[in-house]
């Protein structure tokens, strides 16, 4: 912990957000031989940070894998006090863990989030994401441009959307009813005692799905969440719909951050800051893939597709849409 903190001194910035910061710290932990391990629980996810000798150096919980890992880092003392205080403020979604789990538990957020996007858009509304402190907040907006609900400051757009659902009671009730008989991979993993191991390898985020010491599936991708879901695909645990999508996404992704040794959270949080400084807004929905739409004065400037989070779709939009690229003037390399 001391070595990690010393090596990252002066290298942690609010612009990188919760997501970019978590990946930056986990990369350093991995470089020194450590890892993060998570387990699905009925009310969310439990996480531990292990050092190079397997000792527990931090524990935390969250509504899904990445925020639970960040909370474990905070509890483990990996950050200077001033940053630690700000990160705790930016992990308010932990307050809503039980309410989120009541809709669709065991750390699974993509399914209820997709349902929320569809429902809000079906009724003529939109879902907006915006930076707040080190995190992101999500707002559900109706067809008359009035906010239905605003979520707590959260880890990322997907976590933020999941935490916003309970704040729109009628929507929450409808989604809970829709999903009550749906298969829940997290529940299956909990019942089998399966663990998820996350660490960096060759500048890429690696996840291993492990049952009783046996690695069932492994994947290397550009972020914790995406690597985790694809590892479940490789382990034969993911549903066929998401499995097919996530297997194909890397083939069409124009960003290829893995090859540059960068992570989606850091790049996308910085991009979101740049967009907001230029008075641009970002709405998210789902049309096969999670889709981000960047607008200025109501005009659509760019649209991109992504995987488990709007961050990947935002990066896609910035890379592929000429009008958006000219507006933001610079695409980070």
Tab-separated table of C-alpha atoms in Angstrom:
chain	number	residue	atom	x	y	z
A	1	UNK	CA	0.000	0.000	0.000
A	2	UNK	CA	2.774	2.417	0.946
A	3	UNK	CA	4.714	1.617	-2.234
A	4	UNK	CA	1.612	2.081	-4.400
A	5	UNK	CA	0.789	5.417	-2.803
A	6	UNK	CA	4.369	6.651	-3.146
A	7	UNK	CA	4.630	5.562	-6.796
A	8	UNK	CA	1.376	7.375	-7.675
A	9	UNK	CA	2.183	10.557	-5.776
A	10	UNK	CA	1.167	13.539	-7.925
A	11	UNK	CA	-0.349	11.278	-10.603
A	12	UNK	CA	-3.996	11.146	-9.463
A	13	UNK	CA	-6.291	13.812	-10.890
A	14	UNK	CA	-9.985	14.585	-10.493
A	15	UNK	CA	-10.370	14.762	-14.297
A	16	UNK	CA	-9.720	10.994	-14.482
A	17	UNK	CA	-12.781	10.374	-12.299
A	18	UNK	CA	-13.494	7.405	-10.073
A	19	UNK	CA	-13.194	4.944	-12.944
A	20	UNK	CA	-9.899	6.217	-14.363
A	21	UNK	CA	-8.429	6.495	-10.867
A	22	UNK	CA	-9.402	2.933	-9.917
A	23	UNK	CA	-7.728	1.532	-13.013
A	24	UNK	CA	-4.612	3.634	-12.495
A	25	UNK	CA	-4.230	2.372	-8.915
A	26	UNK	CA	-5.021	-1.253	-9.813
A	27	UNK	CA	-2.404	-1.115	-12.559
A	28	UNK	CA	0.211	-0.114	-9.973
A	29	UNK	CA	-1.019	-2.756	-7.502
A	30	UNK	CA	-0.702	-5.367	-10.257
A	31	UNK	CA	2.776	-4.157	-11.212
A	32	UNK	CA	3.828	-4.894	-7.639
A	33	UNK	CA	2.268	-8.381	-7.698
A	34	UNK	CA	-1.146	-7.687	-6.137
A	35	UNK	CA	-4.714	-7.995	-7.405
A	36	UNK	CA	-8.369	-7.266	-6.645
A	37	UNK	CA	-10.789	-10.115	-5.901
A	38	UNK	CA	-14.579	-9.772	-5.810
A	39	UNK	CA	-17.550	-11.939	-4.916
A	40	UNK	CA	-21.211	-11.420	-5.787
A	41	UNK	CA	-23.529	-11.068	-2.779
A	42	UNK	CA	-27.329	-10.677	-2.595
A	43	UNK	CA	-26.987	-6.941	-1.881
A	44	UNK	CA	-24.171	-6.247	-4.376
A	45	UNK	CA	-20.460	-7.071	-4.502
A	46	UNK	CA	-17.778	-7.575	-1.843
A	47	UNK	CA	-14.154	-6.805	-2.796
A	48	UNK	CA	-10.673	-7.320	-1.406
A	49	UNK	CA	-7.307	-5.950	-2.447
A	50	UNK	CA	-4.503	-8.501	-2.029
A	51	UNK	CA	-0.792	-7.738	-1.995
A	52	UNK	CA	1.960	-9.787	-3.672
A	53	UNK	CA	1.927	-12.285	-0.772
A	54	UNK	CA	-1.847	-12.720	-0.757
A	55	UNK	CA	-2.402	-10.576	2.336
A	56	UNK	CA	-5.632	-8.585	2.550
A	57	UNK	CA	-4.768	-4.883	2.372
A	58	UNK	CA	-8.242	-3.461	1.747
A	59	UNK	CA	-11.905	-4.488	1.805
A	60	UNK	CA	-15.005	-2.787	0.444
A	61	UNK	CA	-18.433	-3.213	-1.090
A	62	UNK	CA	-20.419	-1.663	-3.900
A	63	UNK	CA	-23.325	-2.177	-6.265
A	64	UNK	CA	-21.047	-3.952	-8.755
A	65	UNK	CA	-17.364	-4.920	-9.218
A	66	UNK	CA	-15.557	-1.613	-9.998
A	67	UNK	CA	-17.014	0.634	-7.255
A	68	UNK	CA	-16.523	-2.180	-4.734
A	69	UNK	CA	-12.846	-2.350	-5.754
A	70	UNK	CA	-12.466	1.431	-5.433
A	71	UNK	CA	-14.094	1.365	-1.993
A	72	UNK	CA	-11.646	-1.389	-0.947
A	73	UNK	CA	-8.780	0.828	-2.134
A	74	UNK	CA	-10.122	3.744	-0.088
A	75	UNK	CA	-10.544	1.529	2.989
A	76	UNK	CA	-7.035	0.176	2.452
A	77	UNK	CA	-5.509	3.656	2.644
A	78	UNK	CA	-4.181	3.797	-0.918
A	79	UNK	CA	-4.951	7.513	-1.297
A	80	UNK	CA	-3.761	10.719	0.346
A	81	UNK	CA	-6.322	11.975	2.887
A	82	UNK	CA	-7.523	14.874	0.746
A	83	UNK	CA	-8.243	12.593	-2.221
A	84	UNK	CA	-9.698	9.866	0.018
A	85	UNK	CA	-12.260	12.322	1.406
A	86	UNK	CA	-13.335	13.379	-2.086
A	87	UNK	CA	-13.600	9.781	-3.312
A	88	UNK	CA	-15.861	8.857	-0.400
A	89	UNK	CA	-18.158	11.741	-1.378
A	90	UNK	CA	-18.120	10.430	-4.954
A	91	UNK	CA	-19.159	6.916	-3.939
A	92	UNK	CA	-22.588	7.911	-2.677
A	93	UNK	CA	-24.164	5.090	-4.692
A	94	UNK	CA	-23.129	2.730	-1.861
A	95	UNK	CA	-25.930	4.299	0.199
A	96	UNK	CA	-28.414	2.925	-2.344
A	97	UNK	CA	-26.967	-0.606	-2.501
A	98	UNK	CA	-29.926	-2.352	-0.898
A	99	UNK	CA	-32.482	-0.407	-2.944
A	100	UNK	CA	-30.615	-1.224	-6.156
A	101	UNK	CA	-30.358	-4.885	-5.144
A	102	UNK	CA	-34.087	-5.002	-4.410
A	103	UNK	CA	-34.718	-4.420	-8.127
A	104	UNK	CA	-32.153	-6.911	-9.463
A	105	UNK	CA	-29.404	-7.945	-7.036
A	106	UNK	CA	-26.107	-9.809	-6.877
A	107	UNK	CA	-24.065	-6.997	-8.423
A	108	UNK	CA	-25.747	-7.155	-11.818
A	109	UNK	CA	-26.474	-3.732	-13.242
A	110	UNK	CA	-26.383	-3.925	-17.059
A	111	UNK	CA	-29.766	-5.691	-17.333
A	112	UNK	CA	-31.782	-3.233	-15.161
A	113	UNK	CA	-29.905	-0.278	-16.683
A	114	UNK	CA	-30.806	-1.404	-20.211
A	115	UNK	CA	-34.436	-1.737	-19.087
A	116	UNK	CA	-34.340	1.797	-17.626
A	117	UNK	CA	-32.866	3.306	-20.798
A	118	UNK	CA	-35.545	1.634	-22.901
A	119	UNK	CA	-38.395	2.706	-20.639
A	120	UNK	CA	-37.326	6.362	-20.389
A	121	UNK	CA	-36.753	6.663	-24.144
A	122	UNK	CA	-40.009	4.806	-24.940
A	123	UNK	CA	-41.876	7.518	-23.044
A	124	UNK	CA	-40.214	10.331	-24.981
A	125	UNK	CA	-37.614	11.174	-22.333
A	126	UNK	CA	-33.853	10.883	-22.153
A	127	UNK	CA	-31.077	9.847	-19.794
A	128	UNK	CA	-28.308	12.400	-19.276
A	129	UNK	CA	-24.857	11.835	-17.780
A	130	UNK	CA	-22.664	14.561	-16.305
A	131	UNK	CA	-19.552	14.850	-14.170
A	132	UNK	CA	-19.872	15.643	-10.463
A	133	UNK	CA	-16.769	15.809	-8.272
A	134	UNK	CA	-14.688	12.633	-8.903
A	135	UNK	CA	-17.754	10.767	-10.118
A	136	UNK	CA	-20.707	10.892	-12.487
A	137	UNK	CA	-24.368	11.627	-11.872
A	138	UNK	CA	-27.264	10.452	-14.019
A	139	UNK	CA	-30.570	12.234	-14.594
A	140	UNK	CA	-33.801	10.785	-15.978
A	141	UNK	CA	-35.553	13.543	-17.961
A	142	UNK	CA	-39.126	13.360	-19.274
A	143	UNK	CA	-40.474	14.425	-22.680
A	144	UNK	CA	-41.152	17.935	-21.347
A	145	UNK	CA	-37.471	18.252	-20.385
A	146	UNK	CA	-38.187	18.003	-16.651
A	147	UNK	CA	-35.986	15.882	-14.389
A	148	UNK	CA	-37.830	12.796	-13.158
A	149	UNK	CA	-34.964	11.698	-10.912
A	150	UNK	CA	-31.277	12.473	-10.318
A	151	UNK	CA	-29.046	9.745	-8.924
A	152	UNK	CA	-26.271	9.980	-6.341
A	153	UNK	CA	-22.702	10.731	-7.374
A	154	UNK	CA	-21.572	7.351	-8.674
A	155	UNK	CA	-18.627	5.468	-10.081
A	156	UNK	CA	-19.649	5.530	-13.762
A	157	UNK	CA	-22.717	6.029	-16.018
A	158	UNK	CA	-23.949	2.451	-15.622
A	159	UNK	CA	-23.594	2.430	-11.835
A	160	UNK	CA	-25.127	5.885	-11.775
A	161	UNK	CA	-28.136	4.770	-13.794
A	162	UNK	CA	-28.653	1.716	-11.571
A	163	UNK	CA	-28.578	3.969	-8.490
A	164	UNK	CA	-31.029	6.425	-10.087
A	165	UNK	CA	-33.719	3.807	-10.733
A	166	UNK	CA	-34.867	3.556	-7.062
A	167	UNK	CA	-35.311	7.345	-7.072
A	168	UNK	CA	-38.037	6.973	-9.718
A	169	UNK	CA	-40.411	4.668	-7.749
A	170	UNK	CA	-42.882	3.894	-10.550
A	171	UNK	CA	-40.053	3.066	-12.946
A	172	UNK	CA	-38.327	0.950	-10.284
A	173	UNK	CA	-41.499	-1.023	-9.621
A	174	UNK	CA	-42.018	-1.685	-13.335
A	175	UNK	CA	-38.427	-2.822	-13.936
A	176	UNK	CA	-38.451	-5.039	-10.843
A	177	UNK	CA	-41.596	-6.754	-12.148
A	178	UNK	CA	-40.076	-7.143	-15.638
A	179	UNK	CA	-36.934	-8.776	-14.275
A	180	UNK	CA	-38.356	-10.934	-11.480
A	181	UNK	CA	-38.113	-14.174	-13.508
A	182	UNK	CA	-34.982	-13.253	-15.472
A	183	UNK	CA	-31.841	-15.350	-15.140
A	184	UNK	CA	-29.288	-13.689	-12.855
A	185	UNK	CA	-25.675	-14.717	-13.472
A	186	UNK	CA	-24.553	-13.038	-10.252
A	187	UNK	CA	-26.951	-15.190	-8.221
A	188	UNK	CA	-25.587	-18.331	-9.866
A	189	UNK	CA	-22.026	-17.270	-9.087
A	190	UNK	CA	-22.940	-16.502	-5.468
A	191	UNK	CA	-24.534	-19.909	-5.005
A	192	UNK	CA	-21.434	-21.612	-6.430
A	193	UNK	CA	-18.952	-19.501	-4.444
A	194	UNK	CA	-17.248	-18.213	-7.579
A	195	UNK	CA	-14.725	-15.389	-7.329
A	196	UNK	CA	-13.522	-12.813	-9.836
A	197	UNK	CA	-9.838	-11.898	-9.927
A	198	UNK	CA	-8.832	-8.593	-11.534
A	199	UNK	CA	-5.295	-7.507	-12.379
A	200	UNK	CA	-3.322	-5.863	-15.166
A	201	UNK	CA	-1.281	-7.940	-17.557
A	202	UNK	CA	0.626	-6.503	-20.534
A	203	UNK	CA	-1.124	-3.142	-20.038
A	204	UNK	CA	-4.541	-4.761	-20.352
A	205	UNK	CA	-7.169	-5.390	-17.676
A	206	UNK	CA	-7.424	-9.134	-17.038
A	207	UNK	CA	-10.256	-10.940	-15.274
A	208	UNK	CA	-10.284	-14.588	-14.233
A	209	UNK	CA	-13.470	-16.373	-13.154
A	210	UNK	CA	-12.434	-18.942	-10.535
A	211	UNK	CA	-14.385	-21.776	-8.883
A	212	UNK	CA	-12.675	-23.836	-6.166
A	213	UNK	CA	-9.256	-22.861	-7.504
A	214	UNK	CA	-10.092	-23.715	-11.121
A	215	UNK	CA	-10.068	-20.911	-13.711
A	216	UNK	CA	-13.312	-21.262	-15.684
A	217	UNK	CA	-12.822	-18.264	-17.956
A	218	UNK	CA	-10.343	-15.487	-18.615
A	219	UNK	CA	-10.491	-12.275	-20.648
A	220	UNK	CA	-8.311	-9.213	-21.234
A	221	UNK	CA	-10.038	-5.966	-22.142
A	222	UNK	CA	-9.857	-2.184	-21.624
A	223	UNK	CA	-11.658	-1.968	-18.258
A	224	UNK	CA	-12.714	-3.984	-15.193
A	225	UNK	CA	-16.386	-4.313	-16.136
A	226	UNK	CA	-15.849	-5.267	-19.770
A	227	UNK	CA	-13.116	-7.792	-18.884
A	228	UNK	CA	-15.386	-9.286	-16.203
A	229	UNK	CA	-18.363	-9.770	-18.501
A	230	UNK	CA	-16.266	-11.238	-21.327
A	231	UNK	CA	-14.566	-13.607	-18.843
A	232	UNK	CA	-18.060	-14.805	-17.899
A	233	UNK	CA	-18.743	-15.372	-21.601
A	234	UNK	CA	-15.582	-17.468	-21.851
A	235	UNK	CA	-16.641	-19.370	-18.725
A	236	UNK	CA	-19.973	-20.195	-20.394
A	237	UNK	CA	-21.896	-18.238	-17.760
A	238	UNK	CA	-23.183	-15.146	-19.586
A	239	UNK	CA	-26.536	-14.999	-21.337
A	240	UNK	CA	-26.423	-15.572	-25.119
A	241	UNK	CA	-27.529	-11.996	-25.964
A	242	UNK	CA	-24.768	-10.167	-24.092
A	243	UNK	CA	-22.261	-12.895	-24.907
A	244	UNK	CA	-22.652	-12.440	-28.652
A	245	UNK	CA	-22.446	-8.641	-28.409
A	246	UNK	CA	-19.384	-8.476	-26.202
A	247	UNK	CA	-17.463	-11.059	-28.201
A	248	UNK	CA	-17.851	-8.862	-31.279
A	249	UNK	CA	-17.314	-5.363	-29.877
A	250	UNK	CA	-13.506	-5.302	-29.909
A	251	UNK	CA	-13.576	-6.019	-33.641
A	252	UNK	CA	-15.465	-2.784	-34.354
A	253	UNK	CA	-14.012	-0.554	-31.607
A	254	UNK	CA	-12.059	2.307	-33.259
A	255	UNK	CA	-10.180	3.337	-30.111
A	256	UNK	CA	-8.021	0.271	-29.305
A	257	UNK	CA	-6.980	1.720	-25.949
A	258	UNK	CA	-5.481	-1.597	-24.843
A	259	UNK	CA	-2.803	-1.281	-27.512
A	260	UNK	CA	-1.903	2.143	-26.126
A	261	UNK	CA	-1.759	0.983	-22.507
A	262	UNK	CA	-4.662	3.242	-21.545
A	263	UNK	CA	-8.029	2.621	-19.893
A	264	UNK	CA	-11.503	3.664	-20.978
A	265	UNK	CA	-12.465	5.288	-17.678
A	266	UNK	CA	-9.536	7.701	-17.600
A	267	UNK	CA	-9.870	8.723	-21.244
A	268	UNK	CA	-13.674	9.025	-21.189
A	269	UNK	CA	-13.819	11.015	-17.956
A	270	UNK	CA	-11.363	13.509	-19.405
A	271	UNK	CA	-13.421	13.617	-22.600
A	272	UNK	CA	-16.622	14.245	-20.630
A	273	UNK	CA	-14.907	17.140	-18.838
A	274	UNK	CA	-13.881	18.591	-22.225
A	275	UNK	CA	-17.411	18.264	-23.605
A	276	UNK	CA	-18.989	19.976	-20.617
A	277	UNK	CA	-16.472	22.834	-20.814
A	278	UNK	CA	-17.715	23.370	-24.364
A	279	UNK	CA	-21.360	23.307	-23.206
A	280	UNK	CA	-22.098	19.932	-24.769
A	281	UNK	CA	-24.440	17.388	-23.232
A	282	UNK	CA	-24.392	13.598	-23.324
A	283	UNK	CA	-27.516	11.434	-23.450
A	284	UNK	CA	-27.419	7.646	-23.311
A	285	UNK	CA	-29.800	4.969	-24.509
A	286	UNK	CA	-29.614	1.441	-25.820
A	287	UNK	CA	-30.015	0.266	-29.399
A	288	UNK	CA	-28.431	-3.196	-29.418
A	289	UNK	CA	-25.329	-1.658	-27.779
A	290	UNK	CA	-25.333	1.088	-25.131
A	291	UNK	CA	-25.281	4.277	-27.189
A	292	UNK	CA	-24.031	7.775	-26.336
A	293	UNK	CA	-25.355	10.864	-28.120
A	294	UNK	CA	-23.398	14.108	-27.762
A	295	UNK	CA	-25.354	17.308	-28.443
A	296	UNK	CA	-24.747	21.044	-28.544
A	297	UNK	CA	-27.721	23.417	-28.421
A	298	UNK	CA	-29.947	20.411	-29.098
A	299	UNK	CA	-28.077	19.425	-32.277
A	300	UNK	CA	-26.620	15.916	-32.478
A	301	UNK	CA	-22.869	16.201	-33.043
A	302	UNK	CA	-21.806	12.606	-32.486
A	303	UNK	CA	-23.135	9.164	-31.693
A	304	UNK	CA	-21.241	6.060	-30.621
A	305	UNK	CA	-21.820	2.511	-29.422
A	306	UNK	CA	-20.250	0.822	-26.411
A	307	UNK	CA	-20.374	-2.215	-24.157
A	308	UNK	CA	-21.297	-2.291	-20.467
A	309	UNK	CA	-20.915	1.461	-20.000
A	310	UNK	CA	-21.582	4.771	-21.733
A	311	UNK	CA	-17.887	5.602	-21.370
A	312	UNK	CA	-16.950	3.184	-24.156
A	313	UNK	CA	-19.711	4.570	-26.410
A	314	UNK	CA	-18.561	8.127	-25.687
A	315	UNK	CA	-15.017	7.252	-26.781
A	316	UNK	CA	-16.420	5.600	-29.907
A	317	UNK	CA	-18.366	8.769	-30.770
A	318	UNK	CA	-15.287	10.964	-30.329
A	319	UNK	CA	-13.206	8.687	-32.538
A	320	UNK	CA	-15.734	8.201	-35.343
A	321	UNK	CA	-17.716	11.449	-35.670
A	322	UNK	CA	-15.925	14.184	-37.619
A	323	UNK	CA	-18.196	17.027	-36.461
A	324	UNK	CA	-17.722	16.086	-32.809
A	325	UNK	CA	-13.966	15.747	-33.224
A	326	UNK	CA	-13.740	19.208	-34.774
A	327	UNK	CA	-15.755	20.650	-31.878
A	328	UNK	CA	-13.557	19.194	-29.143
A	329	UNK	CA	-10.462	20.100	-31.198
A	330	UNK	CA	-8.332	17.307	-29.791
A	331	UNK	CA	-8.736	13.557	-29.465
A	332	UNK	CA	-6.422	12.287	-26.750
A	333	UNK	CA	-3.731	9.931	-28.039
